[in-house]
Short mmCIF file of C-alpha atoms and ligand atoms in Angstrom, two decimals:
data_model
loop_
_atom_site.label_atom_id
_atom_site.label_comp_id
_atom_site.label_asym_id
_atom_site.label_seq_id
_atom_site.Cartn_x
_atom_site.Cartn_y
_atom_site.Cartn_z
CA MET A 1380 6.85 -3.89 -22.43
CA SER A 1381 7.07 -2.99 -18.76
CA ARG A 1382 7.91 -5.61 -16.22
CA PRO A 1383 5.55 -6.21 -13.27
CA THR A 1384 8.20 -5.08 -10.77
CA GLU A 1385 8.67 -1.85 -12.72
CA ILE A 1386 4.93 -1.13 -12.55
CA LEU A 1387 4.82 -1.89 -8.83
CA SER A 1388 7.92 0.21 -8.10
CA ASN A 1389 6.39 3.12 -9.96
CA ASP A 1390 3.29 2.76 -7.79
CA HIS A 1391 5.60 2.90 -4.76
CA LYS A 1392 6.95 6.29 -5.82
CA VAL A 1393 3.44 7.70 -6.01
CA VAL A 1394 2.54 6.13 -2.66
CA LEU A 1395 5.62 7.60 -0.94
CA GLU A 1396 4.65 11.08 -2.13
CA LYS A 1397 1.11 10.62 -0.79
CA LEU A 1398 2.51 9.39 2.53
CA LYS A 1399 4.41 12.68 2.86
CA LEU A 1400 1.21 14.62 2.32
CA PHE A 1401 -0.64 12.34 4.75
CA GLU A 1402 2.06 12.87 7.39
CA GLN A 1403 1.93 16.65 7.02
CA THR A 1404 -1.84 16.62 7.25
CA VAL A 1405 -2.08 14.53 10.41
CA ASN A 1406 0.54 16.78 12.01
CA ASN A 1407 -1.61 19.81 11.36
CA PHE A 1408 -5.34 19.11 11.49
CA LYS A 1409 -5.97 22.83 11.77
CA SER A 1410 -4.92 23.61 8.22
CA PRO A 1411 -7.99 24.88 6.35
CA ASN A 1412 -8.04 22.18 3.70
CA SER A 1413 -7.30 19.14 5.87
CA LYS A 1414 -10.83 17.79 5.51
CA LYS A 1415 -10.59 17.81 1.72
CA VAL A 1416 -7.03 16.42 1.69
CA LEU A 1417 -7.99 13.58 4.03
CA SER A 1418 -11.06 12.63 2.05
CA ASP A 1419 -8.98 12.59 -1.16
CA LEU A 1420 -6.36 10.47 0.57
CA LYS A 1421 -9.07 8.08 1.71
CA VAL A 1422 -10.05 7.51 -1.93
CA PHE A 1423 -6.41 7.09 -2.94
CA PHE A 1424 -5.71 4.47 -0.25
CA ARG A 1425 -8.95 2.60 -0.79
CA LYS A 1426 -8.63 2.48 -4.57
CA GLU A 1427 -5.04 2.77 -5.74
CA VAL A 1428 -3.18 1.32 -2.79
CA ASP A 1429 -5.55 -1.56 -2.16
CA VAL A 1430 -5.36 -2.56 -5.86
CA HIS A 1431 -1.58 -2.36 -5.66
CA PHE A 1432 -1.58 -4.76 -2.68
CA LYS A 1433 -3.95 -7.11 -4.52
CA LYS A 1434 -1.63 -7.11 -7.54
CA GLU A 1435 1.16 -8.32 -5.30
CA GLU A 1436 -0.98 -10.80 -3.37
CA ASN A 1437 -2.86 -12.31 -6.29
CA ALA A 1438 -0.48 -11.94 -9.22
CA LEU A 1439 3.18 -11.43 -8.29
CA PHE A 1440 3.50 -13.43 -5.07
CA PRO A 1441 1.81 -16.62 -6.34
CA GLU A 1442 4.31 -16.80 -9.21
CA MET A 1443 7.21 -16.08 -6.86
CA GLU A 1444 6.05 -18.85 -4.55
CA LYS A 1445 7.01 -21.27 -7.31
CA PHE A 1446 10.64 -20.58 -6.39
CA ILE A 1447 10.43 -19.18 -2.82
CA PRO A 1448 8.26 -20.96 -0.24
CA ARG A 1449 5.76 -18.63 1.44
CA ASP A 1450 6.23 -19.60 5.06
CA GLU A 1451 9.07 -18.09 7.06
CA GLY A 1452 10.34 -16.34 3.94
CA PRO A 1453 10.03 -12.81 2.62
CA ILE A 1454 6.65 -13.44 0.97
CA GLY A 1455 5.08 -14.60 4.23
CA GLN A 1456 6.55 -11.52 5.88
CA MET A 1457 5.16 -9.18 3.18
CA LEU A 1458 1.70 -10.76 3.49
CA MET A 1459 1.72 -10.31 7.26
CA GLU A 1460 2.66 -6.68 6.80
CA HIS A 1461 -0.21 -6.23 4.32
CA GLU A 1462 -2.59 -7.54 7.01
CA ASP A 1463 -1.30 -4.98 9.52
CA LEU A 1464 -1.51 -2.22 6.92
CA TYR A 1465 -5.15 -3.11 6.13
CA LYS A 1466 -5.97 -2.88 9.85
CA TYR A 1467 -4.33 0.52 10.29
CA GLU A 1468 -6.03 1.69 7.11
CA ASP A 1469 -9.50 0.60 8.28
CA ASN A 1470 -8.91 2.41 11.58
CA PHE A 1471 -7.71 5.72 10.15
CA ILE A 1472 -10.49 5.66 7.58
CA ASN A 1473 -13.01 5.37 10.42
CA GLY A 1474 -11.25 8.38 11.89
CA ILE A 1475 -11.41 10.31 8.60
CA ASP A 1476 -15.15 9.61 8.36
CA LEU A 1477 -15.66 10.99 11.87
CA PHE A 1478 -13.39 13.95 11.15
CA SER A 1479 -15.35 14.84 8.03
CA LYS A 1480 -18.47 15.20 10.20
CA ASP A 1481 -16.71 17.19 12.92
CA GLU A 1482 -13.19 18.55 12.55
CA ASN A 1483 -12.95 19.27 16.28
CA ASN A 1484 -13.64 15.68 17.29
CA ASP A 1485 -10.58 14.78 19.40
CA GLU A 1486 -11.31 11.07 19.17
CA ALA A 1487 -11.32 11.28 15.38
CA GLN A 1488 -8.01 13.12 15.36
CA LYS A 1489 -6.47 10.61 17.75
CA LEU A 1490 -7.74 7.66 15.70
CA ILE A 1491 -6.30 9.11 12.52
CA ARG A 1492 -3.00 10.22 14.04
CA GLU A 1493 -2.17 6.93 15.80
CA ASN A 1494 -3.11 4.68 12.91
CA ALA A 1495 -1.67 6.95 10.23
CA THR A 1496 1.67 7.01 12.07
CA ASN A 1497 1.79 3.22 12.28
CA TYR A 1498 0.68 2.90 8.66
CA ILE A 1499 3.17 5.45 7.31
CA ASN A 1500 6.13 3.96 9.20
CA LEU A 1501 5.30 0.39 8.28
CA LEU A 1502 4.51 1.15 4.65
CA ARG A 1503 7.77 3.05 4.14
CA GLU A 1504 9.78 0.10 5.49
CA HIS A 1505 7.64 -2.34 3.53
CA ILE A 1506 8.20 -0.50 0.25
CA TYR A 1507 11.93 -0.34 0.94
CA LYS A 1508 12.07 -4.11 1.42
CA GLU A 1509 10.06 -4.80 -1.72
CA ASP A 1510 12.06 -2.43 -3.91
CA ASN A 1511 15.46 -3.51 -2.61
CA MET A 1512 15.01 -7.20 -1.97
CA LEU A 1513 11.82 -8.85 -3.11
CA PHE A 1514 11.60 -7.29 -6.56
CA MET A 1515 15.26 -8.02 -7.22
CA MET A 1516 14.56 -11.68 -6.47
CA ALA A 1517 11.56 -11.52 -8.80
CA ASP A 1518 13.62 -10.00 -11.62
CA MET A 1519 16.27 -12.64 -11.17
CA HIS A 1520 13.98 -15.66 -11.16
CA LEU A 1521 10.71 -15.01 -13.01
CA GLU A 1522 10.45 -16.71 -16.40
CA ASP A 1523 8.90 -14.94 -19.39
CA ASP A 1524 5.69 -16.98 -19.26
CA GLN A 1525 5.30 -16.11 -15.57
CA ILE A 1526 5.81 -12.42 -16.35
CA ASN A 1527 3.13 -12.63 -19.05
CA GLU A 1528 0.75 -14.32 -16.64
CA ILE A 1529 1.31 -11.59 -14.02
CA MET A 1530 0.86 -8.81 -16.60
CA LYS A 1531 -2.39 -10.37 -17.75
CA LYS A 1532 -3.70 -10.43 -14.18
CA PHE A 1533 -2.65 -6.81 -13.67
CA GLU A 1534 -4.63 -5.78 -16.73
CA ASP A 1535 -7.69 -7.67 -15.53
CA MET A 1536 -7.43 -6.00 -12.12
CA ASP A 1537 -7.09 -2.55 -13.68
CA LYS A 1538 -10.16 -3.20 -15.83
CA ALA A 1539 -12.18 -4.39 -12.84
CA GLN A 1540 -11.62 -1.09 -11.01
FE1 LIG B 133 4.19 -2.88 -2.84
#
């Protein structure tokens, strides 16, 4: 059976690949398929990435808080970063919606580029910290019954999609 941290780390690999594509696309809005790529990325971020964040917020972190207090620790930090990521995401998605109506809209391009850059940089650092620090702590301390509880929540969240 997979461990929750293994599932989440695998998600990270997929996300990092998509971030590369996102970065290339916002650096070249003129490429002929950028509209299609951006609208596919919108779906990916809104569905896959948001569910990934919810798995951490509602399943993994609550169990970890039984041995690491939230405030001033790494979990509080990760949650704050999620909040910033949601904001950047909302902003670049507004930009993508405007861009899909008019590819030459400078405001749309600016909105996407600025927020995508902040999102990509923060999310890369965030993933690095989770993979190399937080998940190691989880693997060290989570008991079997906690792992089962987290896995059960993951399944429920996948079903609810
Ligand atoms: Fe994550």
